[in-house]
PDB file of C-alpha atoms in Angstrom:
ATOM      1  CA  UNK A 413       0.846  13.144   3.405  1.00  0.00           C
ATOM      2  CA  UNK A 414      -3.060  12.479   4.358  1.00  0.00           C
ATOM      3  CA  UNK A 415      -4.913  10.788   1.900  1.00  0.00           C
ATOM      4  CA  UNK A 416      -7.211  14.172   1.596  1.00  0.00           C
ATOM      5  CA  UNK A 417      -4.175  15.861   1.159  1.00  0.00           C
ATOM      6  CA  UNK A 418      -3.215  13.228  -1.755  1.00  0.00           C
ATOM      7  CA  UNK A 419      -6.628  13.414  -3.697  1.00  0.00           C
ATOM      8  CA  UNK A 420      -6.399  17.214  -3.574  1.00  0.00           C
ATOM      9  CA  UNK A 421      -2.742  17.101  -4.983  1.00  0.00           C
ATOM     10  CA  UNK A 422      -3.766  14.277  -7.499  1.00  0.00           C
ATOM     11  CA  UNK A 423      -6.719  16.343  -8.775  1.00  0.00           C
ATOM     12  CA  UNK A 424      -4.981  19.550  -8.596  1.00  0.00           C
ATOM     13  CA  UNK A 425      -2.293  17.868 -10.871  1.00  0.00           C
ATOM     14  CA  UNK A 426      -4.863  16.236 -13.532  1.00  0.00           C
ATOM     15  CA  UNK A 427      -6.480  20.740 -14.108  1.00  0.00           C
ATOM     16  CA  UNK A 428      -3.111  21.673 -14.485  1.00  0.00           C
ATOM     17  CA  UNK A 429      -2.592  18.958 -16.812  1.00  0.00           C
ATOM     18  CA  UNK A 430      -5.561  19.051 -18.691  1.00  0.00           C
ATOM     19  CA  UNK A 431      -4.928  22.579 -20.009  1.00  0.00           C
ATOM     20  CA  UNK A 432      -1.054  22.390 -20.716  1.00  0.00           C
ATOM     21  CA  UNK A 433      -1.624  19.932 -22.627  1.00  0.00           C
ATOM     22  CA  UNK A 434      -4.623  21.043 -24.955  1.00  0.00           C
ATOM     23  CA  UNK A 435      -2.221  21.900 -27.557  1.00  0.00           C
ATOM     24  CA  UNK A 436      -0.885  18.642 -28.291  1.00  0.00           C
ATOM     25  CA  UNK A 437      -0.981  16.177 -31.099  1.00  0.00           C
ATOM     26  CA  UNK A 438      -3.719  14.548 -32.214  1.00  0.00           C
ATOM     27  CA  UNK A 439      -1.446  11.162 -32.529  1.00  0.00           C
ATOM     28  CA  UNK A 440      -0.294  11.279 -29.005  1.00  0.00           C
ATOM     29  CA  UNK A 441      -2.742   9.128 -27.308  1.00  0.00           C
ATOM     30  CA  UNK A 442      -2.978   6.634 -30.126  1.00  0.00           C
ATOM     31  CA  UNK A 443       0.694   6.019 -29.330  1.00  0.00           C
ATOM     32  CA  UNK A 444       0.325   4.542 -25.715  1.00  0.00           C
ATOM     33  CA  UNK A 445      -3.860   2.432 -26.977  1.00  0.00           C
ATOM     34  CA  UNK A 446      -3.315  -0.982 -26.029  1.00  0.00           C
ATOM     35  CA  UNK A 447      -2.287  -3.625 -23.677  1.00  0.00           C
ATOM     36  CA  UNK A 448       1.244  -4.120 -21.448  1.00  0.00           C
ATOM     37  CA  UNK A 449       2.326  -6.083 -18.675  1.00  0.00           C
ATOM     38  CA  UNK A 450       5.272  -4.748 -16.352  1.00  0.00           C
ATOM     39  CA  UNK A 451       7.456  -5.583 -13.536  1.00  0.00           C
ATOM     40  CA  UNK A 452       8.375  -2.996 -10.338  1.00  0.00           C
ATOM     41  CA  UNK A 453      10.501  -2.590  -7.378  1.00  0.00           C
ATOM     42  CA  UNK A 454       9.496   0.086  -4.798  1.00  0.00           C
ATOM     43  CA  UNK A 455       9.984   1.148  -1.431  1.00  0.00           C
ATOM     44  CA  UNK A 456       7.638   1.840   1.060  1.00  0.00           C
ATOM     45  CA  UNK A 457       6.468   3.378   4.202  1.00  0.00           C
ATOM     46  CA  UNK A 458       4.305   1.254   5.752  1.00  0.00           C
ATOM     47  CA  UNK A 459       2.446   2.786   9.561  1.00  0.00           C
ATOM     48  CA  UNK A 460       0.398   1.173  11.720  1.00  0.00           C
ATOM     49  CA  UNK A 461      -1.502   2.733  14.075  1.00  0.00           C
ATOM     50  CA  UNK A 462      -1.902  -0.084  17.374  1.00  0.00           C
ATOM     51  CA  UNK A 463      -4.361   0.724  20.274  1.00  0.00           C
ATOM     52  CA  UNK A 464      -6.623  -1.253  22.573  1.00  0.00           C
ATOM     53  CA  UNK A 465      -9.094   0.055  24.933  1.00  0.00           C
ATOM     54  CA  UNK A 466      -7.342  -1.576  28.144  1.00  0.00           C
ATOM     55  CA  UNK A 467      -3.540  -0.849  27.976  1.00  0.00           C
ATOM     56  CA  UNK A 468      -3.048  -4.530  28.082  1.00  0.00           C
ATOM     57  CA  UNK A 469      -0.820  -4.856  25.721  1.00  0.00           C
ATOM     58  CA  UNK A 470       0.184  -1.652  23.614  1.00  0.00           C
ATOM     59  CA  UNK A 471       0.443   0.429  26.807  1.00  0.00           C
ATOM     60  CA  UNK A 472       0.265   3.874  24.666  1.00  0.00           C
ATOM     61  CA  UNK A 473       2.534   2.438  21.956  1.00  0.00           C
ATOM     62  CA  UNK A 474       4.018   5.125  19.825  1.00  0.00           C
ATOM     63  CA  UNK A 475       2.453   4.576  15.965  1.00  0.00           C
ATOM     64  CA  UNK A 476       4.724   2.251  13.674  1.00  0.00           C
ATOM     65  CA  UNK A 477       6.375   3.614  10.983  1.00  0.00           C
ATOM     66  CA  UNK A 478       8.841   1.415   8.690  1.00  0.00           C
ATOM     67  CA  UNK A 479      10.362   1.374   5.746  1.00  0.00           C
ATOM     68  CA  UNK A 480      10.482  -1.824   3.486  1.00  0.00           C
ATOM     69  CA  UNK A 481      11.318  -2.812  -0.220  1.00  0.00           C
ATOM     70  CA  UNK A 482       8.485  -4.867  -1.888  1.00  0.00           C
ATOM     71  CA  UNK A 483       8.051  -5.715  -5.358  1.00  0.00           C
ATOM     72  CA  UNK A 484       5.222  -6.674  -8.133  1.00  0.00           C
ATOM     73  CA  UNK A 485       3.473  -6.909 -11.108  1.00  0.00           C
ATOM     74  CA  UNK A 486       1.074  -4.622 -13.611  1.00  0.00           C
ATOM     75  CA  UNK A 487      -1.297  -6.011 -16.372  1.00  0.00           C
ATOM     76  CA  UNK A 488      -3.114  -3.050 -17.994  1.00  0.00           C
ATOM     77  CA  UNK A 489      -5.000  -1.834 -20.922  1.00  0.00           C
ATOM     78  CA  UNK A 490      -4.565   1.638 -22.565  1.00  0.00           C
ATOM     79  CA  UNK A 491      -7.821   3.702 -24.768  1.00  0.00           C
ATOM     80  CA  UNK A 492      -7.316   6.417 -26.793  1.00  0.00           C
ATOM     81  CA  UNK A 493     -11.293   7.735 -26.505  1.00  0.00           C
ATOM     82  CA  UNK A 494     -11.163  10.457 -28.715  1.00  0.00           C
ATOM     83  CA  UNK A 495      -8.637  12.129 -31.107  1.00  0.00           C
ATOM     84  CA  UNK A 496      -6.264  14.598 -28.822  1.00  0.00           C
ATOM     85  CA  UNK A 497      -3.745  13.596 -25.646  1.00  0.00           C
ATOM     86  CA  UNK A 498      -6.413  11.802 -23.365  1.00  0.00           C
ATOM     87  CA  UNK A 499      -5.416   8.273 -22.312  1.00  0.00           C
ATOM     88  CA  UNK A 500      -7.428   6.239 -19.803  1.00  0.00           C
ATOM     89  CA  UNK A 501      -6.577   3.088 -18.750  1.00  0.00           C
ATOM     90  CA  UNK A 502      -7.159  -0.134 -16.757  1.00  0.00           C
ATOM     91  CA  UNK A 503      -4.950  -1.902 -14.723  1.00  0.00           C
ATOM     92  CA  UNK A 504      -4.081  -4.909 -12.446  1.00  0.00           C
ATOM     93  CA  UNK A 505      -1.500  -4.533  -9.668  1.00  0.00           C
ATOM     94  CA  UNK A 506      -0.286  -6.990  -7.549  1.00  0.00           C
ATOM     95  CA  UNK A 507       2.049  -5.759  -4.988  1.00  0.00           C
ATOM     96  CA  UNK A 508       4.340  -7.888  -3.220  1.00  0.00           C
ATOM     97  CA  UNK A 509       4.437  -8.782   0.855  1.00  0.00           C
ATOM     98  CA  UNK A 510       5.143  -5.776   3.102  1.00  0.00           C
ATOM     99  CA  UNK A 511       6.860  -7.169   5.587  1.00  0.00           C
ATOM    100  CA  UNK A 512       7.436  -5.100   8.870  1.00  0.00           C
ATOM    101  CA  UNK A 513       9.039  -6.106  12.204  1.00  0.00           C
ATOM    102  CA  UNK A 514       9.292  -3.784  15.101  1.00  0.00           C
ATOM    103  CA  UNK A 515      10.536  -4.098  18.549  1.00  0.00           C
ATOM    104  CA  UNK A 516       9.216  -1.337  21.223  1.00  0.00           C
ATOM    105  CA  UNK A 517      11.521  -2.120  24.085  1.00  0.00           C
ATOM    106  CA  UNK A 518      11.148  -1.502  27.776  1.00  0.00           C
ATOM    107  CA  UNK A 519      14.295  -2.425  29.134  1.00  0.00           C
ATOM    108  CA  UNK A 520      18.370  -2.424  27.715  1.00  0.00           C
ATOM    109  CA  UNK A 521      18.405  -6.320  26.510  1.00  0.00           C
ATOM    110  CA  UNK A 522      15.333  -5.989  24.928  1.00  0.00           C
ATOM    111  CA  UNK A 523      13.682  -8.913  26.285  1.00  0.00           C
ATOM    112  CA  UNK A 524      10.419  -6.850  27.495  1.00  0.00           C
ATOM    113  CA  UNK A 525       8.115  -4.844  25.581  1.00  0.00           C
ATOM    114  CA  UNK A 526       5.919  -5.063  23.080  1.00  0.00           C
ATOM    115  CA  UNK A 527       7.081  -6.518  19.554  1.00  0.00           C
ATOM    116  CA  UNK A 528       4.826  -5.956  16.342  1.00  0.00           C
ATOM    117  CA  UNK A 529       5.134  -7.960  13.370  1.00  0.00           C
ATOM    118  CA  UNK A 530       3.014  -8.327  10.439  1.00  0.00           C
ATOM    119  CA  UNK A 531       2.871  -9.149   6.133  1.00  0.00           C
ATOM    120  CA  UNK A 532       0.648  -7.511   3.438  1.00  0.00           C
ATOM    121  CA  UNK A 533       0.353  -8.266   0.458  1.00  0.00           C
ATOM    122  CA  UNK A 534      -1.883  -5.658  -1.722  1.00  0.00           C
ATOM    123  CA  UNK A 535      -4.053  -6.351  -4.944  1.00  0.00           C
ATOM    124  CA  UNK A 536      -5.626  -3.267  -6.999  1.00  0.00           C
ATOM    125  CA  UNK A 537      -8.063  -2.916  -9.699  1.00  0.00           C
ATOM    126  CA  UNK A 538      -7.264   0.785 -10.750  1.00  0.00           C
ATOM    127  CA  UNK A 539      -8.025   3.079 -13.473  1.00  0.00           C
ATOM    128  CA  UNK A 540      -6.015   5.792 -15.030  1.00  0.00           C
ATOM    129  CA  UNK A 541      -6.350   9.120 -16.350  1.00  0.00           C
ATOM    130  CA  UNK A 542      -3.859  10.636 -18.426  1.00  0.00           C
ATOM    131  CA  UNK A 543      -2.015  13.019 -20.561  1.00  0.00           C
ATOM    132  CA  UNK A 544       0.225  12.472 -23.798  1.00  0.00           C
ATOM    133  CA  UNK A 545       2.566  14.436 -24.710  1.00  0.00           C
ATOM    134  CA  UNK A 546       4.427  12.453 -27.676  1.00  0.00           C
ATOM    135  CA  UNK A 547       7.070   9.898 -25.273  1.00  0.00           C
ATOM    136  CA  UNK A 548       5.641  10.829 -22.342  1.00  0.00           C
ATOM    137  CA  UNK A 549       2.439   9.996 -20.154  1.00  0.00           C
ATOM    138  CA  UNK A 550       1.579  12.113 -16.903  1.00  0.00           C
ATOM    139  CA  UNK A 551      -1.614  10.148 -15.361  1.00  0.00           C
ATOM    140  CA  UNK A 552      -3.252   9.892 -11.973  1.00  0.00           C
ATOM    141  CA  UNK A 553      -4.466   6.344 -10.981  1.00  0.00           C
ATOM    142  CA  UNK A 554      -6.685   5.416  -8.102  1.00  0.00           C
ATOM    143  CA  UNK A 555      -9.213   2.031  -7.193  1.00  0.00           C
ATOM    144  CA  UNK A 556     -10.260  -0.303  -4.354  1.00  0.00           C
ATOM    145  CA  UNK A 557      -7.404  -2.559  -3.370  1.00  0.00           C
ATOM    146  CA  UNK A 558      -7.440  -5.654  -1.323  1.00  0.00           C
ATOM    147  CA  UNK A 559      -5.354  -6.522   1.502  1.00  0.00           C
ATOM    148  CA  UNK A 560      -4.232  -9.771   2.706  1.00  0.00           C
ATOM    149  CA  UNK A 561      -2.318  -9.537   5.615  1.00  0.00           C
ATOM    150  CA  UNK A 562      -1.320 -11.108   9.207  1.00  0.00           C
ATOM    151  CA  UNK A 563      -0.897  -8.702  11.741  1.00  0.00           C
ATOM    152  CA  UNK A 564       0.413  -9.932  15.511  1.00  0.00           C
ATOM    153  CA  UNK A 565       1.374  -7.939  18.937  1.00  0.00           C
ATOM    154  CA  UNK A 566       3.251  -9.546  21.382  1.00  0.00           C
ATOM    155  CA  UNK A 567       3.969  -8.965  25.139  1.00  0.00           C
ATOM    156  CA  UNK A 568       7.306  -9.725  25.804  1.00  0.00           C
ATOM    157  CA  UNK A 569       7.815 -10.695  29.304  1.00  0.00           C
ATOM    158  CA  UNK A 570      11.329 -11.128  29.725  1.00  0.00           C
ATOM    159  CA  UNK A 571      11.205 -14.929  29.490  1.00  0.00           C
ATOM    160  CA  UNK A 572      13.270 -14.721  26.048  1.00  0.00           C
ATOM    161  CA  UNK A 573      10.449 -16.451  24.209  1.00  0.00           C
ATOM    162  CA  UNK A 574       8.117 -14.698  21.299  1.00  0.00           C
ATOM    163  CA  UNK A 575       6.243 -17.842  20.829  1.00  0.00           C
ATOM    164  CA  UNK A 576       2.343 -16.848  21.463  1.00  0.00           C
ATOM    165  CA  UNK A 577       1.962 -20.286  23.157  1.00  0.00           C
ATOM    166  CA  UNK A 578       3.995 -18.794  26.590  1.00  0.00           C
ATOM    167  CA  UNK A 579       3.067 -14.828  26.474  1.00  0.00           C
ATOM    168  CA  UNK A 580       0.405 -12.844  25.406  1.00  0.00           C
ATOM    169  CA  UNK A 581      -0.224 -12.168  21.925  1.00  0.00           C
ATOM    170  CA  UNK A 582      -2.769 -10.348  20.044  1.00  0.00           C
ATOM    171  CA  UNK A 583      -2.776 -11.611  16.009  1.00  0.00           C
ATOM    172  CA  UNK A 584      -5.165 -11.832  13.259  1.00  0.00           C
ATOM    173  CA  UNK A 585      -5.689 -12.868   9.656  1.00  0.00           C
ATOM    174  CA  UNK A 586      -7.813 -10.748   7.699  1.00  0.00           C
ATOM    175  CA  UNK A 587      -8.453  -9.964   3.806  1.00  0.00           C
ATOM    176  CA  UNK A 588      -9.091  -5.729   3.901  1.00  0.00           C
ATOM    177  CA  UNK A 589     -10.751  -3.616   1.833  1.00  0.00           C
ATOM    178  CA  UNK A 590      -9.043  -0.524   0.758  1.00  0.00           C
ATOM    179  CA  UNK A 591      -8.742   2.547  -1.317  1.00  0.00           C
ATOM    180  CA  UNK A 592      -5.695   3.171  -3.642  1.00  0.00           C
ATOM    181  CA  UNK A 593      -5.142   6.683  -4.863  1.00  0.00           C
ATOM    182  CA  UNK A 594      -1.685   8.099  -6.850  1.00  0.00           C
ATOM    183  CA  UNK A 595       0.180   9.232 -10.066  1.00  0.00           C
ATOM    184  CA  UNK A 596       3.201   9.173 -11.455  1.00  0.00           C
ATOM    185  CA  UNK A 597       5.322   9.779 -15.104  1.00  0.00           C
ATOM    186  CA  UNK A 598       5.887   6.958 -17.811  1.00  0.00           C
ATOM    187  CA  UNK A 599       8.778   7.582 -20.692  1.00  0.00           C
ATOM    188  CA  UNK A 600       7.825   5.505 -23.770  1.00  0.00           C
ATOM    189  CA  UNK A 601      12.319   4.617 -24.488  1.00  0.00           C
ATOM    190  CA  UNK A 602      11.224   2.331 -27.503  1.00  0.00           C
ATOM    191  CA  UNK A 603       8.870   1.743 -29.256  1.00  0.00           C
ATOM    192  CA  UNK A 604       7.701  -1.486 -27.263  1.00  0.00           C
ATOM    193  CA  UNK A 605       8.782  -0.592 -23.663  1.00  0.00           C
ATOM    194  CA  UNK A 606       8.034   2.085 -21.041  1.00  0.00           C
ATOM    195  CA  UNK A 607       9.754   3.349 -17.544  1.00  0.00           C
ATOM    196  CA  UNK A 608       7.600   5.073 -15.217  1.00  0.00           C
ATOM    197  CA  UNK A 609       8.105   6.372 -11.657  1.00  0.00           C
ATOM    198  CA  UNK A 610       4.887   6.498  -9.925  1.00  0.00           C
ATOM    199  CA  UNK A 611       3.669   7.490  -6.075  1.00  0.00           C
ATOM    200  CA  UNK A 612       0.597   5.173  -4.532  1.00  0.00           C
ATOM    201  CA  UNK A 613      -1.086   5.566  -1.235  1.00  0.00           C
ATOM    202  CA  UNK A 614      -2.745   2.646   0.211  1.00  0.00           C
ATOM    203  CA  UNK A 615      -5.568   3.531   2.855  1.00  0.00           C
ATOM    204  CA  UNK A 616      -6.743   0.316   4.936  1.00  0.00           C
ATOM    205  CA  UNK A 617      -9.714  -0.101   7.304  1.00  0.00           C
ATOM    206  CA  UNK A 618      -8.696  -0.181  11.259  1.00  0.00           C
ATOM    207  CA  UNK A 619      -9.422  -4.319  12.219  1.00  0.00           C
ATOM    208  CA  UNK A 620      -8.988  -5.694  15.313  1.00  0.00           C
ATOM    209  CA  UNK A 621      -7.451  -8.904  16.905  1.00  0.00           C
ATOM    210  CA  UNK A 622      -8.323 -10.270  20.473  1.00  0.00           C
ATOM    211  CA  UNK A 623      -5.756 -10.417  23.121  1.00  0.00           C
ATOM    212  CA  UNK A 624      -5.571 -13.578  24.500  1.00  0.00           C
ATOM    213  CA  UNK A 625      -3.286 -15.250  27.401  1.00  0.00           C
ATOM    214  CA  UNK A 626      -1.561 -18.581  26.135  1.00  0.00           C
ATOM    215  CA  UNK A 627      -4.356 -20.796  27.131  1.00  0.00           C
ATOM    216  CA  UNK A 628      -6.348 -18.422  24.779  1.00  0.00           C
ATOM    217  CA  UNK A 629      -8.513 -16.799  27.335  1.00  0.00           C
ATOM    218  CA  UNK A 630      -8.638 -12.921  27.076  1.00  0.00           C
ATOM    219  CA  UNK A 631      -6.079 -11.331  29.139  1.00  0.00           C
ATOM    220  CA  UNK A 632      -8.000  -8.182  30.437  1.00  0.00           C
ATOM    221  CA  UNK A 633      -9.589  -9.478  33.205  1.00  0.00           C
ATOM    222  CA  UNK A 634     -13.216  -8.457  33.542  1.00  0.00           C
ATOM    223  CA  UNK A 635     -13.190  -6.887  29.990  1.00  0.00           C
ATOM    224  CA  UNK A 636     -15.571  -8.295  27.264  1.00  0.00           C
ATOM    225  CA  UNK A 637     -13.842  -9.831  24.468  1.00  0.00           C
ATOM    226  CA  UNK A 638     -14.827  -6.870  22.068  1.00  0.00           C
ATOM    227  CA  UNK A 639     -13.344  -4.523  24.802  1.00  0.00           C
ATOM    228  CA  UNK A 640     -10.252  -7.222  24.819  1.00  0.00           C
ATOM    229  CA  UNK A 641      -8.563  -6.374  21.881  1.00  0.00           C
ATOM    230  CA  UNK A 642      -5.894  -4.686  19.674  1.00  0.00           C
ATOM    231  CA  UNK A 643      -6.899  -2.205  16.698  1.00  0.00           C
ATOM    232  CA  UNK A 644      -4.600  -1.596  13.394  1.00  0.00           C
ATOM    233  CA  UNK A 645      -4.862   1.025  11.279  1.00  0.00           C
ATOM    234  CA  UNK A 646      -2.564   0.764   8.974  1.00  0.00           C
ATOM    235  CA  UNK A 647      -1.177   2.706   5.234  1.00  0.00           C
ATOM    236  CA  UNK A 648       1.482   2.601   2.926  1.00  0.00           C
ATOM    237  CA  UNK A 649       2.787   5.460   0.670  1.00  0.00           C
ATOM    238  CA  UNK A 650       4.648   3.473  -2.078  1.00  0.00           C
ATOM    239  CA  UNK A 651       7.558   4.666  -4.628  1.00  0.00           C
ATOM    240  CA  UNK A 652       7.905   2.400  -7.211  1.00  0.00           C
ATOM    241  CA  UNK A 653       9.925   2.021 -10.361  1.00  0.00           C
ATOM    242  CA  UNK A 654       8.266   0.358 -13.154  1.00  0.00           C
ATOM    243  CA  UNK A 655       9.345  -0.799 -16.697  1.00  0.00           C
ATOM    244  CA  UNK A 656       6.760  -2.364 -18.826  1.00  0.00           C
ATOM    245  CA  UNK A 657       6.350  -3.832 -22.228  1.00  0.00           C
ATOM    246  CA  UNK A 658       3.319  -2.910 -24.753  1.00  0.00           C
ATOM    247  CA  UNK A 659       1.896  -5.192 -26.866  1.00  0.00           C
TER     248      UNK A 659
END
């Protein structure tokens, strides 16, 4: 799904919302006012989009795709603005390293190629909007979210090695900003704890690393080193399972 496609859906989702649930009671949204913390598991599909201007290196790789189990944590704060079923919220989420490894190979042993590895680990300030409807909570959520995350591309030359001190390697450090847009369901089960199943999509800017031989000179011969150099684009769409506990 494209993240236009997502805010439409999201959006769509809160007007449908907003009038099925006009006829609900007044004590709904006092129900879910206050703070919680909660844990998650989730699985995600995490692409990455690798290009550079040359061919040196990702010689018209096909776009990464991957999917990986992460895990992490929510802090949050629920208001009750006005008598009815509106709920908005604030809330911290810390999601665990998404780790992907992928091996493009261009021969049977696997020795040659390209090989793509990389870690992320995501931070988001988000706020909700929801609905109440006595135990349960339909709300979209969206917010900036920062990105840590090492991202490397190696060209494997048959030697057996992967270490960037013998072959080629493009790899980079960077913190990203992002955008964070979803929704999802929460079930209040008792009257202190909550389950919720809830769909994010990450969006993170395109950064770029330098390809550099293992003496750390660029590798594209007469090419600048801004013309010398890989470019990720990368997202992850996110199911997670969350229980949390209100205080």
């Amino acid at each position: 799904m494209t993240l236009i496609k997502l805010k439409t859906s999201i959006a769509s989702a809160v007007a449908v919302l907003a009038l099925c649930g006009s006829g609900a009671s007044a004590q709904d949204a006092e129900a879910w006012k206050g703070g919680y913390a909660g844990i998650y598991v989730s699985g995600a599909l995490f692409s990455v989009e690798a290009s550079d201007l040359t061919d040196t290196i990702t010689n018209d790789a096909p776009p990464i795709s991957e999917l990986v189990a992460a895990g992490g944590l929510k802090l949050g704060y629920n208001f009750a603005p006005r008598q009815g079923n509106l709920v908005l919220g604030i809330e911290l989420d810390v999601n665990g390293s998404h780790t992907t490894s992928k091996l493009i190979a261009s021969n049977p042993s696997g020795t040659s190629g390209e090989k793509f590895d990389n870690d992320v680990v995501l931070t988001s300030l988000l706020g909700r909007v929801g609905l109440a409807n006595g135990d349960l909570l339909t709300y979209a959520v969206g917010g900036p979210v920062q990105a840590s995350g090492s991202y490397v591309m190696r060209e494997l030359n048959g030697n057996g090695s992967e270490s960037c001190i013998t072959i080629i390697c493009a790899q980079t450090t960077e913190d990203m900003l992002g955008v964070a847009l979803g929704g999802g369901f929460e079930w209040a089960f008792s009257d202190n704890m909550t389950a919720r199943f809830e769909l994010m999509h990450y969006a993170l800017p395109t950064i770029a690393a330098p390809i550099l031989n293992n003496d750390t000179s660029p590798a594209c011969g007469g090419a600048t080193l801004a013309e010398c150099s890989v470019s990720f684009k990368s997202s992850s769409t996110d199911m997670k399972f969350v229980i949390s506990y209100q205080f």
